[in-house]
Short mmCIF file of N, CA, C and O in Angstrom, two decimals:
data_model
loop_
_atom_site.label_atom_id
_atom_site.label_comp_id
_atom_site.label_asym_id
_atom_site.label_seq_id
_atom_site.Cartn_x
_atom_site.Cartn_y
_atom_site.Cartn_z
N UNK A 1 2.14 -11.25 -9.49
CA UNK A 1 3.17 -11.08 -8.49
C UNK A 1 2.53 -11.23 -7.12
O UNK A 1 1.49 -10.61 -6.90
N UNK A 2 3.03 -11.94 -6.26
CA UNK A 2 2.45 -12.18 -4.82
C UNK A 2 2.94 -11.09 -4.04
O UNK A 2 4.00 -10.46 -4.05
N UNK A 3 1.75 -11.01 -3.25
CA UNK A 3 2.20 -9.75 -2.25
C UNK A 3 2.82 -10.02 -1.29
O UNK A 3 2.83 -11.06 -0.63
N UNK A 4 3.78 -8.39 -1.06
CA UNK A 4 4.96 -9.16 -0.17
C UNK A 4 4.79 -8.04 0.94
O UNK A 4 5.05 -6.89 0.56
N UNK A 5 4.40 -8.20 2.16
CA UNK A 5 4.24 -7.19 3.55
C UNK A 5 5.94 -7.00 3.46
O UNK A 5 6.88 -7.77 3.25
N UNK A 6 5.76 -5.18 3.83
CA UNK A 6 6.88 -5.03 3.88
C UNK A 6 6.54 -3.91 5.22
O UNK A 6 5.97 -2.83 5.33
N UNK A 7 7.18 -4.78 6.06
CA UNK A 7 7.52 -3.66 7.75
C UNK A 7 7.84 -2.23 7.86
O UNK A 7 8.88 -1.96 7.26
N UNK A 8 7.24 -1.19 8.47
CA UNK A 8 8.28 -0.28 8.14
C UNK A 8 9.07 0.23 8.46
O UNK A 8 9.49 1.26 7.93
N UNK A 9 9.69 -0.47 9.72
CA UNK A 9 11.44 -0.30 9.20
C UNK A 9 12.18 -0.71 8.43
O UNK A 9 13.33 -0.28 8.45
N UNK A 10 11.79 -1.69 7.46
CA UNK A 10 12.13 -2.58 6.62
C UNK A 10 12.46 -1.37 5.79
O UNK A 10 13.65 -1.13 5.59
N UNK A 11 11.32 -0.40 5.19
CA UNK A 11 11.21 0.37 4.15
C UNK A 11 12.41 0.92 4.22
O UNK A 11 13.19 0.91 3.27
N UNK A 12 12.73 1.57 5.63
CA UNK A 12 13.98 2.72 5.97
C UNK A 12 15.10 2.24 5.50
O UNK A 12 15.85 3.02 4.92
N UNK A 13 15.42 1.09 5.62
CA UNK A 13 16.24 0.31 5.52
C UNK A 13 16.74 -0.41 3.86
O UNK A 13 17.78 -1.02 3.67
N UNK A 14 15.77 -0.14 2.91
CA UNK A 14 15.60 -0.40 1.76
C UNK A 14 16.66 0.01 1.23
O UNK A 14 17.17 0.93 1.86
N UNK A 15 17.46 -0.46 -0.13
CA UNK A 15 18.10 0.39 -1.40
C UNK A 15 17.39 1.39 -1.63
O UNK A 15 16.22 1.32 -1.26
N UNK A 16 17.70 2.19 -2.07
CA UNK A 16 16.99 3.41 -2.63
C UNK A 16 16.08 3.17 -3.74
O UNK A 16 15.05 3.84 -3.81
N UNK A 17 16.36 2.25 -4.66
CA UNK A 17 16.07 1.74 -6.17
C UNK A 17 14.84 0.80 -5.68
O UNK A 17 13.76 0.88 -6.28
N UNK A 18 14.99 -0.07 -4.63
CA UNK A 18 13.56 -1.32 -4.12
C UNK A 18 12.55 -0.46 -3.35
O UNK A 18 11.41 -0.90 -3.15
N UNK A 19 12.91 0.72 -2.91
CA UNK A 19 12.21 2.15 -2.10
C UNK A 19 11.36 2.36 -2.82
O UNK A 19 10.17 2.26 -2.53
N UNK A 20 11.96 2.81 -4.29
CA UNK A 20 11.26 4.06 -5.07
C UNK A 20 10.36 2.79 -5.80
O UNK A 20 9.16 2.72 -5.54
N UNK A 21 10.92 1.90 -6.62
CA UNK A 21 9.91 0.61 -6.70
C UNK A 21 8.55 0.30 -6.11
O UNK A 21 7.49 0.20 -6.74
N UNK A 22 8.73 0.15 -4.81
CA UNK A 22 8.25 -0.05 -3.90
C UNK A 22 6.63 1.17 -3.84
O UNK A 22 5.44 1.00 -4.08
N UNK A 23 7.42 2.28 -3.42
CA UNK A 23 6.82 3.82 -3.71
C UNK A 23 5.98 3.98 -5.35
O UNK A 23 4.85 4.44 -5.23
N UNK A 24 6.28 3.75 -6.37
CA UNK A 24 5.54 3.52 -7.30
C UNK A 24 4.65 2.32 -7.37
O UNK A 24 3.52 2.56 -7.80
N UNK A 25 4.87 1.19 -7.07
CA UNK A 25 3.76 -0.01 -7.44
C UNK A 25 2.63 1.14 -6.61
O UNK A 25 1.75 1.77 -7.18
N UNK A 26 2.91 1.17 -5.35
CA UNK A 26 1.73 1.68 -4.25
C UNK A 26 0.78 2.77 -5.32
O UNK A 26 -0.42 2.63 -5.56
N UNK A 27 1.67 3.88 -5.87
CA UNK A 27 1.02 5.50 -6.67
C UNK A 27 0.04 4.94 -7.71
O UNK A 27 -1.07 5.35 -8.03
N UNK A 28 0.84 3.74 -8.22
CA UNK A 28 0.32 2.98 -9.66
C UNK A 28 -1.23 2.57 -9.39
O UNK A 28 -2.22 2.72 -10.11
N UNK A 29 -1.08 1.96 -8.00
CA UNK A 29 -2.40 1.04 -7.22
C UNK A 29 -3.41 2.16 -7.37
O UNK A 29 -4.55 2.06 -7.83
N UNK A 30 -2.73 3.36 -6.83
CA UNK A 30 -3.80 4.41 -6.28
C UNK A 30 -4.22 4.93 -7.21
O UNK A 30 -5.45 4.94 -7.27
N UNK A 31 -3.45 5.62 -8.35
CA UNK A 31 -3.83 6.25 -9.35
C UNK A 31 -5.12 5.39 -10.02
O UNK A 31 -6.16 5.84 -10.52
N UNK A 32 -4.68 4.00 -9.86
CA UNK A 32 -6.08 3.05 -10.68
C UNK A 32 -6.86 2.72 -10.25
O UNK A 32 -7.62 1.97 -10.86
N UNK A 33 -7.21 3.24 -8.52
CA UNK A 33 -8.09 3.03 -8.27
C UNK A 33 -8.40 1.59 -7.71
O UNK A 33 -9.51 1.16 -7.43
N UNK A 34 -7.16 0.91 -7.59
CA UNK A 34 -6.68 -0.56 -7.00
C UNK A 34 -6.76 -0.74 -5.67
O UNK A 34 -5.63 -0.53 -5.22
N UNK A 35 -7.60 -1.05 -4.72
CA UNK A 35 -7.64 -1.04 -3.22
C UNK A 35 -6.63 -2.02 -2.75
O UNK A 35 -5.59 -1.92 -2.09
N UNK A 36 -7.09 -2.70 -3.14
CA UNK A 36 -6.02 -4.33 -3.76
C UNK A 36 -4.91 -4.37 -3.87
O UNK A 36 -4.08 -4.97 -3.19
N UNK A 37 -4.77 -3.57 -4.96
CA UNK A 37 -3.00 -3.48 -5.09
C UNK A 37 -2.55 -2.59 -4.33
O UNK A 37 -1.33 -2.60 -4.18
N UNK A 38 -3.35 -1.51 -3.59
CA UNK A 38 -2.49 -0.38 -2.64
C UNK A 38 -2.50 -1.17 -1.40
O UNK A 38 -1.73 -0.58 -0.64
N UNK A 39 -2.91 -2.05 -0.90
CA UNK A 39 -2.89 -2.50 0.38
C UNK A 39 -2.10 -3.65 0.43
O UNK A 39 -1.84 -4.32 1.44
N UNK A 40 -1.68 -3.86 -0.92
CA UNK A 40 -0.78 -5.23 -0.44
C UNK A 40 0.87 -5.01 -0.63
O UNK A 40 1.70 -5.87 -0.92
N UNK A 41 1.04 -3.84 -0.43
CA UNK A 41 2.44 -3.21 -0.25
C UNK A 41 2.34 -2.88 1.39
O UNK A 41 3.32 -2.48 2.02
N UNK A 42 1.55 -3.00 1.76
CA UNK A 42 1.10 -2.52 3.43
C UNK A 42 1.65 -3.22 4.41
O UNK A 42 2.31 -4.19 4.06
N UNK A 43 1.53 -2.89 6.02
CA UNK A 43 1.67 -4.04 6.30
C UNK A 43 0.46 -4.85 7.18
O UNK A 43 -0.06 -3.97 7.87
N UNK A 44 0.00 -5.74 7.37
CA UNK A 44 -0.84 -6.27 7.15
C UNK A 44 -2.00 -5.94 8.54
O UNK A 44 -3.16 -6.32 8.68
N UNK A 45 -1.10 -5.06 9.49
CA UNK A 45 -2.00 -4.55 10.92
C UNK A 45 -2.75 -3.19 9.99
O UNK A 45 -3.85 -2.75 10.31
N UNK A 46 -2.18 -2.79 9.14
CA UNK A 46 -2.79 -1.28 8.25
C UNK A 46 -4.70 -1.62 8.18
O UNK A 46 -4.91 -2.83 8.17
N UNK A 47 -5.38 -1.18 8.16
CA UNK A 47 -6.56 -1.09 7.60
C UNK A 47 -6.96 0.44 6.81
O UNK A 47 -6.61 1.60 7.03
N UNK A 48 -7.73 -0.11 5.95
CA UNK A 48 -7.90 1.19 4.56
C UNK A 48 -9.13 0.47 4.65
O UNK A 48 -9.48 -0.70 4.50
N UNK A 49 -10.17 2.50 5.21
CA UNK A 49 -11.15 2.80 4.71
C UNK A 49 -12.05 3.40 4.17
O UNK A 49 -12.65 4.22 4.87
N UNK A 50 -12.47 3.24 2.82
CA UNK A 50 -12.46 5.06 2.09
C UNK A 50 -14.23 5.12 2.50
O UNK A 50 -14.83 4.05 2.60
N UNK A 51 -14.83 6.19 2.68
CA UNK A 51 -16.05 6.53 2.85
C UNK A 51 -16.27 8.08 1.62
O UNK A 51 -15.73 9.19 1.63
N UNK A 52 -16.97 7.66 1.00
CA UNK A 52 -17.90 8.90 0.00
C UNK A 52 -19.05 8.81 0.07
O UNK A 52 -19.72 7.78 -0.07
N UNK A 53 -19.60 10.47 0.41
CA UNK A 53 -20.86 10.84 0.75
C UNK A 53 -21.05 10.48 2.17
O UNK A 53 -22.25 10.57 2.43
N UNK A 54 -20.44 10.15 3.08
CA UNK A 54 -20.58 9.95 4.37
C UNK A 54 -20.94 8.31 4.50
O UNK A 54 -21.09 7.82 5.62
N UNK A 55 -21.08 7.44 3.19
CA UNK A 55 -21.03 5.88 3.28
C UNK A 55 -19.81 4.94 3.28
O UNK A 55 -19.07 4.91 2.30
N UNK A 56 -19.58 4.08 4.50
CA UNK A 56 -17.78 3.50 3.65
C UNK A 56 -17.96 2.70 2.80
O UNK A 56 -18.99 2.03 2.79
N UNK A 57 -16.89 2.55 1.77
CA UNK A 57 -17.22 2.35 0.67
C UNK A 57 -16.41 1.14 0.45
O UNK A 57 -16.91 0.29 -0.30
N UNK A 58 -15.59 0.96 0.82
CA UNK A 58 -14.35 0.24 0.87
C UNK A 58 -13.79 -0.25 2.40
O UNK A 58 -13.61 0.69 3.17
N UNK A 59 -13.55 -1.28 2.82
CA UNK A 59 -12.95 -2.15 4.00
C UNK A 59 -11.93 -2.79 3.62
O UNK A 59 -12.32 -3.77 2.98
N UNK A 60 -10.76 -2.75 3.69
CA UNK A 60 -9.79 -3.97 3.91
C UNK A 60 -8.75 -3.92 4.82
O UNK A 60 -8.01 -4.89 4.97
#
């Protein structure tokens, strides 16, 4: 599935049903540990950076 930036007023503005959709792919990403898949529900000015042990670990 191609990733689709979604604005966020866009989100506010959502069905409730493409919301909660929306709201799960992201939990799904995170729960697995998917940097990848949590950032490409984002919108694309977002930057995610995780640091453990005081090293970052992760950039995107």
């Amino acid at each position: 599935m191609a990733a689709k930036v979604i604005k966020p007023l866009t989100v506010l503005a959502m069905e409730n049903e493409k919301r909660e959709k929306l709201i799960e792919a992201y939990l799904a990403a995170y729960n697995s540990k998917d940097v990848k898949g949590m950032i490409e529900h984002l919108d694309e000015r977002v930057v995610f950076k995780n640091f453990s042990s005081g090293a970052l670990t992760h950039f995107f």
